[in-house]
PDB file of N, CA, C and O in Angstrom:
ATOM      1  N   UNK M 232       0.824  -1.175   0.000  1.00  0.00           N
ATOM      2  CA  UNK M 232       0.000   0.000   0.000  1.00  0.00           C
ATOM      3  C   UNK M 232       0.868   1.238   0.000  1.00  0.00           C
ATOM      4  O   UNK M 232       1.989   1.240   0.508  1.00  0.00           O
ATOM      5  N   UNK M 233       0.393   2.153  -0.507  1.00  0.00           N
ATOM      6  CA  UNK M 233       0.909   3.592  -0.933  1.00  0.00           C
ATOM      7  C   UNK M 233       0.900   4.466   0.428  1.00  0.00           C
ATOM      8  O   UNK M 233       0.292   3.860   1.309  1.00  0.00           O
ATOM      9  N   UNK M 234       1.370   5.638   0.822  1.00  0.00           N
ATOM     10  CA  UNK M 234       1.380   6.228   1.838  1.00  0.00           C
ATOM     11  C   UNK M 234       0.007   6.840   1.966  1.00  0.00           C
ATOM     12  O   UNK M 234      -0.649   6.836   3.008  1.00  0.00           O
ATOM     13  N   UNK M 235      -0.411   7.425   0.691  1.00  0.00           N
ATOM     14  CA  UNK M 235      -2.298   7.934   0.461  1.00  0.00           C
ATOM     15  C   UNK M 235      -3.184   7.192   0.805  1.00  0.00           C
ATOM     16  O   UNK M 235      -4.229   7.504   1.377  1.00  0.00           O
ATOM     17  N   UNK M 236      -2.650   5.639   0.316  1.00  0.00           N
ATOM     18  CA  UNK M 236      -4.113   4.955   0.947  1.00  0.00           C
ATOM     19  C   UNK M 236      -3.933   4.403   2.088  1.00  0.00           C
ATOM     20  O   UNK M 236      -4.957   3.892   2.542  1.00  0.00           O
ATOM     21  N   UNK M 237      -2.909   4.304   2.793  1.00  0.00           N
ATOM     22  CA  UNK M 237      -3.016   3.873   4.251  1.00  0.00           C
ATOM     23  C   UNK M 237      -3.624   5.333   5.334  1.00  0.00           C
ATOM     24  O   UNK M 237      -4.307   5.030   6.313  1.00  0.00           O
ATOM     25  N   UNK M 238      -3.352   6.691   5.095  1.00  0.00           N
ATOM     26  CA  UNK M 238      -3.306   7.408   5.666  1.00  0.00           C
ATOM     27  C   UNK M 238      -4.640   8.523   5.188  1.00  0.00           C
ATOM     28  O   UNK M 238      -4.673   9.215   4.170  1.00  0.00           O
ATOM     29  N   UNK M 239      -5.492   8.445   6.078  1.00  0.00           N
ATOM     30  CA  UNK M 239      -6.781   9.438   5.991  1.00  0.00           C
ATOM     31  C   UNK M 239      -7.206  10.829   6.528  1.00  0.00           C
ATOM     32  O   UNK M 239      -8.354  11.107   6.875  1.00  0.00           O
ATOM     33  N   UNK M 240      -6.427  11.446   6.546  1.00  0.00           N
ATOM     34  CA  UNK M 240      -6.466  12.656   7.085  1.00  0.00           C
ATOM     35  C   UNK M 240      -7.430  13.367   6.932  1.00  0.00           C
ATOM     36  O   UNK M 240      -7.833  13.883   7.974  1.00  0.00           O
ATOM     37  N   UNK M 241      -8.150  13.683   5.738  1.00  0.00           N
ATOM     38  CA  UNK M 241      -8.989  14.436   5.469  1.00  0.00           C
ATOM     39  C   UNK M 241     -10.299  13.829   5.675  1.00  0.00           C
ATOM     40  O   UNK M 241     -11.015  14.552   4.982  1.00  0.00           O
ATOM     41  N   UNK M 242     -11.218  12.754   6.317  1.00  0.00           N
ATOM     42  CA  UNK M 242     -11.937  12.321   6.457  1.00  0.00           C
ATOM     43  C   UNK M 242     -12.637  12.875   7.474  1.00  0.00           C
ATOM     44  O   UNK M 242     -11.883  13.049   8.431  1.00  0.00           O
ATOM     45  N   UNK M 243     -13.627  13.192   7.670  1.00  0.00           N
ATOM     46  CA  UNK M 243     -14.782  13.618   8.673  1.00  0.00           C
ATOM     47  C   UNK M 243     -15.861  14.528   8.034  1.00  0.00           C
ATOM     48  O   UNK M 243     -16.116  14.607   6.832  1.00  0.00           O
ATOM     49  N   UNK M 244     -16.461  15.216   9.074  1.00  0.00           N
ATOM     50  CA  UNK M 244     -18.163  15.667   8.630  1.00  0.00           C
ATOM     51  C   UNK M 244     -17.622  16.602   8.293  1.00  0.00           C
ATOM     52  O   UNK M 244     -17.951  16.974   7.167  1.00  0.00           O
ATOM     53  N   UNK M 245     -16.294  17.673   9.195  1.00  0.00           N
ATOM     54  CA  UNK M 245     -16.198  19.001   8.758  1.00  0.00           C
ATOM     55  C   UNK M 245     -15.260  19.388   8.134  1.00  0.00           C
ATOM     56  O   UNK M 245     -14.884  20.560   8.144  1.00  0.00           O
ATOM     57  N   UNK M 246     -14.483  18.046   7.189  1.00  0.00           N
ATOM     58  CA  UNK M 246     -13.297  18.710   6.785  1.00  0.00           C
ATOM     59  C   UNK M 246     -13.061  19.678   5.426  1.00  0.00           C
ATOM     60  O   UNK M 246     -11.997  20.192   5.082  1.00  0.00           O
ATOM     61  N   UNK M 247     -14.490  19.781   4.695  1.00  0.00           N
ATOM     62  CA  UNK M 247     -14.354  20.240   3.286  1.00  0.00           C
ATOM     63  C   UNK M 247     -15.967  20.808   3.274  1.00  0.00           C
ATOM     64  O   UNK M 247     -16.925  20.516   3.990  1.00  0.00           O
ATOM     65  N   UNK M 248     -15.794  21.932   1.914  1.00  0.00           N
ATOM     66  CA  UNK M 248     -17.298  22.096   1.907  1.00  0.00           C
ATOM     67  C   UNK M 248     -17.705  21.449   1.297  1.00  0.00           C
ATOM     68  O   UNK M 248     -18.209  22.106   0.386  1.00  0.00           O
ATOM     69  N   UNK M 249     -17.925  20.021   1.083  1.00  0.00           N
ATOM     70  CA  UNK M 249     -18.473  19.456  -0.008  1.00  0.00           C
ATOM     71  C   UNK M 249     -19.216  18.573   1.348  1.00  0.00           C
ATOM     72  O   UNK M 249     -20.409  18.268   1.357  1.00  0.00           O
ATOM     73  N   UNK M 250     -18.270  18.256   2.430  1.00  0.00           N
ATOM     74  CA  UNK M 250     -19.081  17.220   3.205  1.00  0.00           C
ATOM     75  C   UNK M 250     -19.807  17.653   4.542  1.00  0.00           C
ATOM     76  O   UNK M 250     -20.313  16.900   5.373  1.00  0.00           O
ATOM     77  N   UNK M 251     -19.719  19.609   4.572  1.00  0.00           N
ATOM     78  CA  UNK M 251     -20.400  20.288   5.512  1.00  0.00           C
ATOM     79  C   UNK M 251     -21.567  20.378   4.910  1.00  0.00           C
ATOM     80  O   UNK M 251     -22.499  20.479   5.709  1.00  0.00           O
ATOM     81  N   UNK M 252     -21.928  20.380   3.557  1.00  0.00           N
ATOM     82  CA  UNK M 252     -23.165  20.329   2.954  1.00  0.00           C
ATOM     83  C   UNK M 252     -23.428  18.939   2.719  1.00  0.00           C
ATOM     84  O   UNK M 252     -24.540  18.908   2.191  1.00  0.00           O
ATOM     85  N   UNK M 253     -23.121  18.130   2.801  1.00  0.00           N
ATOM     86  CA  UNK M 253     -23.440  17.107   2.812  1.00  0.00           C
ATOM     87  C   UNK M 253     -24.082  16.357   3.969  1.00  0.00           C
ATOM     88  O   UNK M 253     -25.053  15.600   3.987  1.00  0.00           O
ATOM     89  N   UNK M 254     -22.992  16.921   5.251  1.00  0.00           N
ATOM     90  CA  UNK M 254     -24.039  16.114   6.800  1.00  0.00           C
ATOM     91  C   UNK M 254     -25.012  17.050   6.530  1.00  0.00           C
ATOM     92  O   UNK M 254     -26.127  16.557   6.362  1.00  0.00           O
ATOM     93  N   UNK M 255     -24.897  18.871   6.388  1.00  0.00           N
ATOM     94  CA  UNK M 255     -26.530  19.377   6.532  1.00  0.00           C
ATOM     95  C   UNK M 255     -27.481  18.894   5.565  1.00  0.00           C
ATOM     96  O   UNK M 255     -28.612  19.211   5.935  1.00  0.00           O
ATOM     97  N   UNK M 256     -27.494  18.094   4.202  1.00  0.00           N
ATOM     98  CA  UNK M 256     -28.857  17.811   3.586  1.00  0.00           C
ATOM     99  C   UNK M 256     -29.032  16.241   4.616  1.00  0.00           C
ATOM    100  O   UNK M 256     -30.198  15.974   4.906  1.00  0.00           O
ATOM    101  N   UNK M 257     -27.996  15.307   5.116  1.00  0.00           N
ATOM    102  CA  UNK M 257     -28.083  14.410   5.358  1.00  0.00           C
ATOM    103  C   UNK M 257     -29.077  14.533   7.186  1.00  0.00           C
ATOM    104  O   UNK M 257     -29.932  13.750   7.598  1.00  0.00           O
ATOM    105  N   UNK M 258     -28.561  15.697   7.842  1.00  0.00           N
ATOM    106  CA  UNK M 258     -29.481  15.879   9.306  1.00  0.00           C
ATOM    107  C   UNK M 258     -30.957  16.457   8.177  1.00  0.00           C
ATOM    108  O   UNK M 258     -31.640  15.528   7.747  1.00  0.00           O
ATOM    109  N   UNK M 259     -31.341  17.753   7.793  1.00  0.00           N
ATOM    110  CA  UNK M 259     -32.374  17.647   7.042  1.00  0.00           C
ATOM    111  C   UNK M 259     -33.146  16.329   6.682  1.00  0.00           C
ATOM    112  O   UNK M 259     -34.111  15.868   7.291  1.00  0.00           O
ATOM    113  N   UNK M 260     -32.480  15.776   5.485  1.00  0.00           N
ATOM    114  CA  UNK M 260     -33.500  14.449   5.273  1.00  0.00           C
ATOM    115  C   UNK M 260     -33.840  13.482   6.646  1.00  0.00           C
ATOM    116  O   UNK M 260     -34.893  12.848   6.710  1.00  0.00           O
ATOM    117  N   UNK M 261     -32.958  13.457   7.583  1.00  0.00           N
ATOM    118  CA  UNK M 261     -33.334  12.757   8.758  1.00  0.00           C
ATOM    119  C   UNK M 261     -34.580  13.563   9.505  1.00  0.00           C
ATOM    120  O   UNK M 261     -35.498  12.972  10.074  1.00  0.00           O
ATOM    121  N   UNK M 262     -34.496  14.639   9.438  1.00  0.00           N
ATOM    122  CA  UNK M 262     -35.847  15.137  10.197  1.00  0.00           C
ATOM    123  C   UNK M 262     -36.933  15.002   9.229  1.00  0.00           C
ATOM    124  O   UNK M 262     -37.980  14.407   9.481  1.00  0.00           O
ATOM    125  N   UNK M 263     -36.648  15.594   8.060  1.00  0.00           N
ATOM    126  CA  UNK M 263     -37.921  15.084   6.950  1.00  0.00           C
ATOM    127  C   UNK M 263     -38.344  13.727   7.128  1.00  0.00           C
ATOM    128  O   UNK M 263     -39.547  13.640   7.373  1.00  0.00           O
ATOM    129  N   UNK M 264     -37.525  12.297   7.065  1.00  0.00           N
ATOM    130  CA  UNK M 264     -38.079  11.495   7.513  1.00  0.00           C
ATOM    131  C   UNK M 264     -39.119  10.930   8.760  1.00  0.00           C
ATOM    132  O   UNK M 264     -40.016  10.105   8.587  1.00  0.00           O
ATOM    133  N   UNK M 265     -38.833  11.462   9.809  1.00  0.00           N
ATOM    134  CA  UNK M 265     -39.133  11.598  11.206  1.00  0.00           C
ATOM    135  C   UNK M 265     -40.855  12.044  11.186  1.00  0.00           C
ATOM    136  O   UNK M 265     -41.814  11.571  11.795  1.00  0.00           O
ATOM    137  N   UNK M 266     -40.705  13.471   9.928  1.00  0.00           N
ATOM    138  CA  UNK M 266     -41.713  13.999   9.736  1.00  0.00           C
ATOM    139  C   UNK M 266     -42.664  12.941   8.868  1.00  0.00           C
ATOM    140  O   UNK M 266     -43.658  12.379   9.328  1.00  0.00           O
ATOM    141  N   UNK M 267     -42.411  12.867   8.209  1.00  0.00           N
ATOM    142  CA  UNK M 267     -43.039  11.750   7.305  1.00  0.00           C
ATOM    143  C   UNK M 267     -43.604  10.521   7.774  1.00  0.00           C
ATOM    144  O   UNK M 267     -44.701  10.069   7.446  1.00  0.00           O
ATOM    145  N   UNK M 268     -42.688   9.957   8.651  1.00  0.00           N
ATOM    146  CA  UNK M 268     -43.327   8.635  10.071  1.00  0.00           C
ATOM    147  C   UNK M 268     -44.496   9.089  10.547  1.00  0.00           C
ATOM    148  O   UNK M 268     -45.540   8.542  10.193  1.00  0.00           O
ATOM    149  N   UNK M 269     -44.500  10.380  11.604  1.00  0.00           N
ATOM    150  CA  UNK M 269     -45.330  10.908  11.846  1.00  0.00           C
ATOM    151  C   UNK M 269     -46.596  11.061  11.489  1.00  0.00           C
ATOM    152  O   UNK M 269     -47.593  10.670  12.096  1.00  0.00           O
ATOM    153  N   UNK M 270     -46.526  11.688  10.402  1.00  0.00           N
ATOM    154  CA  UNK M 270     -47.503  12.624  10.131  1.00  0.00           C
ATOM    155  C   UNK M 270     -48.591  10.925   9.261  1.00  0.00           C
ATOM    156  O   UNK M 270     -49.811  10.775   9.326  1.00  0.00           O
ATOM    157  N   UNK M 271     -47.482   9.877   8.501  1.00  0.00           N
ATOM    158  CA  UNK M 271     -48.237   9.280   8.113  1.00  0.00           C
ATOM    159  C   UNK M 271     -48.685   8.315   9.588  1.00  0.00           C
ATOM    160  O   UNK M 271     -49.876   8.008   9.644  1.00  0.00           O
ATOM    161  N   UNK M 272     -48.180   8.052  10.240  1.00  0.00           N
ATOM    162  CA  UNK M 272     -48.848   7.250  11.760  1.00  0.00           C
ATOM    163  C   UNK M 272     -49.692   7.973  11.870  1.00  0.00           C
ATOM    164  O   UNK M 272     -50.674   7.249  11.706  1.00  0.00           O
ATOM    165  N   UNK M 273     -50.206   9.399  12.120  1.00  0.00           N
ATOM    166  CA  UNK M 273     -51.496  10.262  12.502  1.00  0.00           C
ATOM    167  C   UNK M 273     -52.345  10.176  11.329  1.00  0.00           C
ATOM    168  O   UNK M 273     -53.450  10.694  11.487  1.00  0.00           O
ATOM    169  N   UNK M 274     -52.148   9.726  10.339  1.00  0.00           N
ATOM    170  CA  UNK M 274     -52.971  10.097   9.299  1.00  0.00           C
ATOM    171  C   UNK M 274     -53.492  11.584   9.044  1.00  0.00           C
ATOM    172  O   UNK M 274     -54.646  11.962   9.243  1.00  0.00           O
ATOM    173  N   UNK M 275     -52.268  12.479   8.492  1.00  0.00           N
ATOM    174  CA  UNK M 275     -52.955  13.694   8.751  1.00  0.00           C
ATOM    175  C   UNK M 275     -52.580  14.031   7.046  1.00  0.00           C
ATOM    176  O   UNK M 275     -52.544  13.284   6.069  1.00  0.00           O
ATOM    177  N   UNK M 276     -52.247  15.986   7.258  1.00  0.00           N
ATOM    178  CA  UNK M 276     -52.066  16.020   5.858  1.00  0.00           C
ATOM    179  C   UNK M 276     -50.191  16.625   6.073  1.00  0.00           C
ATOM    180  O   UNK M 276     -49.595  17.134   7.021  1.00  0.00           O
ATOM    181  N   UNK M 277     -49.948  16.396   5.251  1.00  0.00           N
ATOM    182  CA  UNK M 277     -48.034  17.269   5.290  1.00  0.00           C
ATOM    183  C   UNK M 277     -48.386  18.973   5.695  1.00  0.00           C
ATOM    184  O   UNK M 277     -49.466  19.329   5.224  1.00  0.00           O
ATOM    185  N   UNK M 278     -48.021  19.507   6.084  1.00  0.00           N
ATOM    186  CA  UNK M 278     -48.008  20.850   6.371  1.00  0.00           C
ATOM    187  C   UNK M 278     -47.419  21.976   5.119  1.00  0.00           C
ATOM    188  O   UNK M 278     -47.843  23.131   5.086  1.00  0.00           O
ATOM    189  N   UNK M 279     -46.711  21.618   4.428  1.00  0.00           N
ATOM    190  CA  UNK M 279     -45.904  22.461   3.617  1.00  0.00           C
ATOM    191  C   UNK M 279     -46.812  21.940   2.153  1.00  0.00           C
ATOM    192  O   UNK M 279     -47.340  22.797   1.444  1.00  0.00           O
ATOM    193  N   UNK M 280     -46.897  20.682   1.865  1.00  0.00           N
ATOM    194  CA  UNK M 280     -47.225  19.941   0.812  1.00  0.00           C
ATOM    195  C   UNK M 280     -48.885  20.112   0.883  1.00  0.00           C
ATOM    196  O   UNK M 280     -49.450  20.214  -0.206  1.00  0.00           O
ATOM    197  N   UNK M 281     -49.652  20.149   2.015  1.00  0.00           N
ATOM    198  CA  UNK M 281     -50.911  19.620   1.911  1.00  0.00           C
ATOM    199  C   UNK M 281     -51.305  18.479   1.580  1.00  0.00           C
ATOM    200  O   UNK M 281     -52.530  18.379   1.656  1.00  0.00           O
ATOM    201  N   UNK M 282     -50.571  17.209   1.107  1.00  0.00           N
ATOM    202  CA  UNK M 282     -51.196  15.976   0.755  1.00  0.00           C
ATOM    203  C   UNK M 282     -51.525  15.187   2.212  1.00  0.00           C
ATOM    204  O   UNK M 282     -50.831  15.422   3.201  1.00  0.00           O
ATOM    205  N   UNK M 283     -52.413  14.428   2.243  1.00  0.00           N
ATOM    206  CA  UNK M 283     -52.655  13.404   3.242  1.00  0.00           C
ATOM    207  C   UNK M 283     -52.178  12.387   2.703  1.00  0.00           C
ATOM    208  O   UNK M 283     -52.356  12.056   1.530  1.00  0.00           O
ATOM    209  N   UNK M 284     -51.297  11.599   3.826  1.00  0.00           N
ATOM    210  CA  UNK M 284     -50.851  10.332   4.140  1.00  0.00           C
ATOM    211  C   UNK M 284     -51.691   9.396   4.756  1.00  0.00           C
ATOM    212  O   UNK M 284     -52.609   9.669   5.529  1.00  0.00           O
ATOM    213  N   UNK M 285     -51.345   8.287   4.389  1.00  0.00           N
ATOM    214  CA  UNK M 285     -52.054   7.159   5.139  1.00  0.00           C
ATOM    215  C   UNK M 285     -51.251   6.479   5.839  1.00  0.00           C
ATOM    216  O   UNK M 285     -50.228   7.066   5.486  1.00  0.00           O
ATOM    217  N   UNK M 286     -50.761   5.422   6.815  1.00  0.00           N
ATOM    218  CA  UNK M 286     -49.697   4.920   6.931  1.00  0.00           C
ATOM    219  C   UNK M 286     -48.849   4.192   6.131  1.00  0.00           C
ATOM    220  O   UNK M 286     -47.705   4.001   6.543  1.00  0.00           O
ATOM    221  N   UNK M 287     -49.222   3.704   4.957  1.00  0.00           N
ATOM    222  CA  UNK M 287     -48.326   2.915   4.055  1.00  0.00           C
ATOM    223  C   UNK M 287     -47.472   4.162   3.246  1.00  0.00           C
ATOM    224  O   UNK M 287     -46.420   4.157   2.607  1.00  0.00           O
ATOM    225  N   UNK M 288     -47.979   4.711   3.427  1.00  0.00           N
ATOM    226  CA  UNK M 288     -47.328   6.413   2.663  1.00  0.00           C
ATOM    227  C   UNK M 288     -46.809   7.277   3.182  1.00  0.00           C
ATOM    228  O   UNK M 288     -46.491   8.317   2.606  1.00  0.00           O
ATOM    229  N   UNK M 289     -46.612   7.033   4.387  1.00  0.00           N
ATOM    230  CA  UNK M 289     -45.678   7.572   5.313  1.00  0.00           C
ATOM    231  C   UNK M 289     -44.702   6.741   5.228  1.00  0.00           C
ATOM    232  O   UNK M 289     -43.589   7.193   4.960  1.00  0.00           O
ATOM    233  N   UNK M 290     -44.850   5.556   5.402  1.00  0.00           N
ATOM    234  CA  UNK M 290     -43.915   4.257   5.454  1.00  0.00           C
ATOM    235  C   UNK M 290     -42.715   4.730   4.187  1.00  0.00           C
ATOM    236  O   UNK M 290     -41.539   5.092   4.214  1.00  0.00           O
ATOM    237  N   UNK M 291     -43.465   4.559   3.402  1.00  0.00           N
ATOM    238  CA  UNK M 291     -42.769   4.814   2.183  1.00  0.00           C
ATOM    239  C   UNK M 291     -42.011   6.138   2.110  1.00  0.00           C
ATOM    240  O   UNK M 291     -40.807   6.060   1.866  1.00  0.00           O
ATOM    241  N   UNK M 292     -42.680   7.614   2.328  1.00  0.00           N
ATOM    242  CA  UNK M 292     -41.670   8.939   2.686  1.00  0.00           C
ATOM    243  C   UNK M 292     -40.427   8.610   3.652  1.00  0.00           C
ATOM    244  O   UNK M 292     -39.257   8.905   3.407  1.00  0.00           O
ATOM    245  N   UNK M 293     -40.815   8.063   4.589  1.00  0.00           N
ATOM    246  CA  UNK M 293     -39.641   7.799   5.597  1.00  0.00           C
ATOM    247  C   UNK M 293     -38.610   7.397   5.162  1.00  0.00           C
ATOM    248  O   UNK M 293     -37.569   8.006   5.411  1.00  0.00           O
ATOM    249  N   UNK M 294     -38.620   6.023   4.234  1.00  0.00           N
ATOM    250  CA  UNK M 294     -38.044   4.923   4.020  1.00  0.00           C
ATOM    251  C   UNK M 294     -37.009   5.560   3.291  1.00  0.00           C
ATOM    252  O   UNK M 294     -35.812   5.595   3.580  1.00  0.00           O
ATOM    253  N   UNK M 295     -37.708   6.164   2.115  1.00  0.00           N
ATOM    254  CA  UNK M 295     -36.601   7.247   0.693  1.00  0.00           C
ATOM    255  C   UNK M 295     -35.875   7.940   1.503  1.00  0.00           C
ATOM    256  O   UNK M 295     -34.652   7.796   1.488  1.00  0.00           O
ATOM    257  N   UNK M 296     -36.677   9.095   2.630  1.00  0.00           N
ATOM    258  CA  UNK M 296     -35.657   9.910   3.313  1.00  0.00           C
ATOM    259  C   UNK M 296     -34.905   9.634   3.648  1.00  0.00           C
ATOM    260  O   UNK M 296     -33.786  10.122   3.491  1.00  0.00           O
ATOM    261  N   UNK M 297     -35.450   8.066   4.694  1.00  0.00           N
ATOM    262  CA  UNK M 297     -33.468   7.667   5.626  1.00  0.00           C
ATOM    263  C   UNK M 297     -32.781   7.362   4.491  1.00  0.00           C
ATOM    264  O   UNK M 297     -31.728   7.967   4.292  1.00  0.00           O
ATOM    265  N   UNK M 298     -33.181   6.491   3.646  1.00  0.00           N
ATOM    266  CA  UNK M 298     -31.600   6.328   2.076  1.00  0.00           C
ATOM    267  C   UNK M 298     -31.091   7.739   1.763  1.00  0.00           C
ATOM    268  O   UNK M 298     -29.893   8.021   1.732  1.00  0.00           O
ATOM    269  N   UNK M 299     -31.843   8.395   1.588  1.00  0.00           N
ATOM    270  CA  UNK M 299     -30.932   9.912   1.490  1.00  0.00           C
ATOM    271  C   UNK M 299     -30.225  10.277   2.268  1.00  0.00           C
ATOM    272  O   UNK M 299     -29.093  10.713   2.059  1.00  0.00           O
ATOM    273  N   UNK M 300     -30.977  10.120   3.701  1.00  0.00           N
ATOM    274  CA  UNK M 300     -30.163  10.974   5.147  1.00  0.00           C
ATOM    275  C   UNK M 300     -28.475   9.981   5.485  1.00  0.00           C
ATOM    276  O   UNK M 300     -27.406  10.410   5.919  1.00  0.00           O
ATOM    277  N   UNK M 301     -28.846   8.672   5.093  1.00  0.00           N
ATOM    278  CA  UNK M 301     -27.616   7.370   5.480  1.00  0.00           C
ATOM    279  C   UNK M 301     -26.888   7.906   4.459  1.00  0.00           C
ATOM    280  O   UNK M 301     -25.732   8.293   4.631  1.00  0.00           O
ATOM    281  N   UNK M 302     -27.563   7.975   3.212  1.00  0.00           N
ATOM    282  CA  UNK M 302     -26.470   7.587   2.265  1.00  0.00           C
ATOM    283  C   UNK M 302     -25.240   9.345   2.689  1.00  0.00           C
ATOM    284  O   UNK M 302     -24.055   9.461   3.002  1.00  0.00           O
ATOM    285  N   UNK M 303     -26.163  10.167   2.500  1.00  0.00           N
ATOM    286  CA  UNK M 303     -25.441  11.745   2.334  1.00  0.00           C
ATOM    287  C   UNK M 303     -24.745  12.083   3.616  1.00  0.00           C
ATOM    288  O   UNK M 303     -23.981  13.048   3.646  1.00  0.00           O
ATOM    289  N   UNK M 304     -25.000  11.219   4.861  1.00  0.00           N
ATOM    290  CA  UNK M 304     -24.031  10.957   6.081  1.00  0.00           C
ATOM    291  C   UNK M 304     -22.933  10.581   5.936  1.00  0.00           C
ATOM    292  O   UNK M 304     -21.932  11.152   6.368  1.00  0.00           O
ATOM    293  N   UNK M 305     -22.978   9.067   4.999  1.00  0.00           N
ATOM    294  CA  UNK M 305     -22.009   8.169   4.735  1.00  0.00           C
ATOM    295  C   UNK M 305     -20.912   8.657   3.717  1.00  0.00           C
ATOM    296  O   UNK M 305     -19.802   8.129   3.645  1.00  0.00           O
ATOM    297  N   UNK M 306     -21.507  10.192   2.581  1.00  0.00           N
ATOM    298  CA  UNK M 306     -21.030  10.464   1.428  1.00  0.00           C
ATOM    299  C   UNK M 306     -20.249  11.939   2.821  1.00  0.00           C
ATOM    300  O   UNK M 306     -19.128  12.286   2.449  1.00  0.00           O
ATOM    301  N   UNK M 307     -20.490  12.326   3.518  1.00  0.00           N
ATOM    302  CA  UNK M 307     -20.087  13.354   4.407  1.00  0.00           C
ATOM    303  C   UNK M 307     -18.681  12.834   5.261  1.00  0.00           C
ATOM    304  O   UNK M 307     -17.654  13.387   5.654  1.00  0.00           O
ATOM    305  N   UNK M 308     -19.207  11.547   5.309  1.00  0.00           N
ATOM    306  CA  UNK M 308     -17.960  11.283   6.662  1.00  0.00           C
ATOM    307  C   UNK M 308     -16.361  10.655   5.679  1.00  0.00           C
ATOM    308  O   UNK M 308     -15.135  10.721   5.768  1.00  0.00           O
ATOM    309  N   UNK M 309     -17.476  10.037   4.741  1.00  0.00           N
ATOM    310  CA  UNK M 309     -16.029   9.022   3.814  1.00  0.00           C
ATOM    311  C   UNK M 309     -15.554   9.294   2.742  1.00  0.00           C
ATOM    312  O   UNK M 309     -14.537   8.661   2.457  1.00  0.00           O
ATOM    313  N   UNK M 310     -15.998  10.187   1.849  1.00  0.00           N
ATOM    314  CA  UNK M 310     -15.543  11.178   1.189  1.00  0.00           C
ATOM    315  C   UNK M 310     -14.515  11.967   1.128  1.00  0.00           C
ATOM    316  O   UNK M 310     -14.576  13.046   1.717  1.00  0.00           O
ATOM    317  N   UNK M 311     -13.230  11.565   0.330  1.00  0.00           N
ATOM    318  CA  UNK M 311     -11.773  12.385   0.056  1.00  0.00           C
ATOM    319  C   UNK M 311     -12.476  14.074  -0.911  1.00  0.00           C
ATOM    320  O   UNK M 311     -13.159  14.260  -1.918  1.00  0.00           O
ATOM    321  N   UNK M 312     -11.993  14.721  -0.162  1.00  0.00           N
ATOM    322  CA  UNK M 312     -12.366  16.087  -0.853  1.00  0.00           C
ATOM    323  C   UNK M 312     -11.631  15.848  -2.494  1.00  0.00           C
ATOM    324  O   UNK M 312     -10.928  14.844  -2.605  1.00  0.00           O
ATOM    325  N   UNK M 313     -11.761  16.564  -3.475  1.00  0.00           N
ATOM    326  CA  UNK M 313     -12.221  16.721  -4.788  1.00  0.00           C
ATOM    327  C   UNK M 313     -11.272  17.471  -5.130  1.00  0.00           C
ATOM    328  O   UNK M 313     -10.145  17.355  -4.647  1.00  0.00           O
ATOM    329  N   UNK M 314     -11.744  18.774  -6.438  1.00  0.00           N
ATOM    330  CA  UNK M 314     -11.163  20.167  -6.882  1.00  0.00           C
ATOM    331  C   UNK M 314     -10.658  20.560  -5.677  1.00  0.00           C
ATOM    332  O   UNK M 314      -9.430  20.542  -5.583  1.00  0.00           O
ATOM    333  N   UNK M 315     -11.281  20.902  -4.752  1.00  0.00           N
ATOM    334  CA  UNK M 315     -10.862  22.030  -3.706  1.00  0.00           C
ATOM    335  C   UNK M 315      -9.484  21.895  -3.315  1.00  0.00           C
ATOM    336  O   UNK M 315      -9.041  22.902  -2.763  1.00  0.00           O
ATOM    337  N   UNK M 316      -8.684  20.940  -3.442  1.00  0.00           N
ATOM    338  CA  UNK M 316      -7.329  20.564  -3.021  1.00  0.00           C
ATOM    339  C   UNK M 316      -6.523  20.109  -4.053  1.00  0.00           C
ATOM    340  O   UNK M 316      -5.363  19.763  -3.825  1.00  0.00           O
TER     341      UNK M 316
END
């Protein structure tokens, strides 16, 4: 192994702006999800959207959000910065 790939320096949530915007859409979609559980467990309507959920449709908002919120966590923390360097 090379000295680059044994050694990770630049890895974490705050080391670049690519992965400070990245944990913030990734906390975002985690509360959007949260919201989405919710609102479809109450059977109500979205607040911003106006649509009513049922619970299988909440199920489903949640579900997309956490893949967004995991994945754009996972793209925040493990992510070698880019151009910027």
């Amino acid at each position: 192994m090379t000295a680059s790939s044994t050694s990770s320096d630049n890895i974490g949530l705050f080391k670049s702006p690519f992965s400070i915007v990245s944990a913030g859409v990734g906390v975002i979609s985690l509360l959007a999800s949260v919201a989405f559980l919710w609102t479809g467990y109450q059977e109500s309507t979205l607040p911003v959207a106006g649509t009513e959920l049922s619970i299988l449709t909440g199920l489903v908002g949640f579900m997309l959000a956490l893949l967004v919120a995991v994945t754009a966590l996972f793209m925040a923390a493990f992510m070698e910065p880019g151009f910027d360097h």
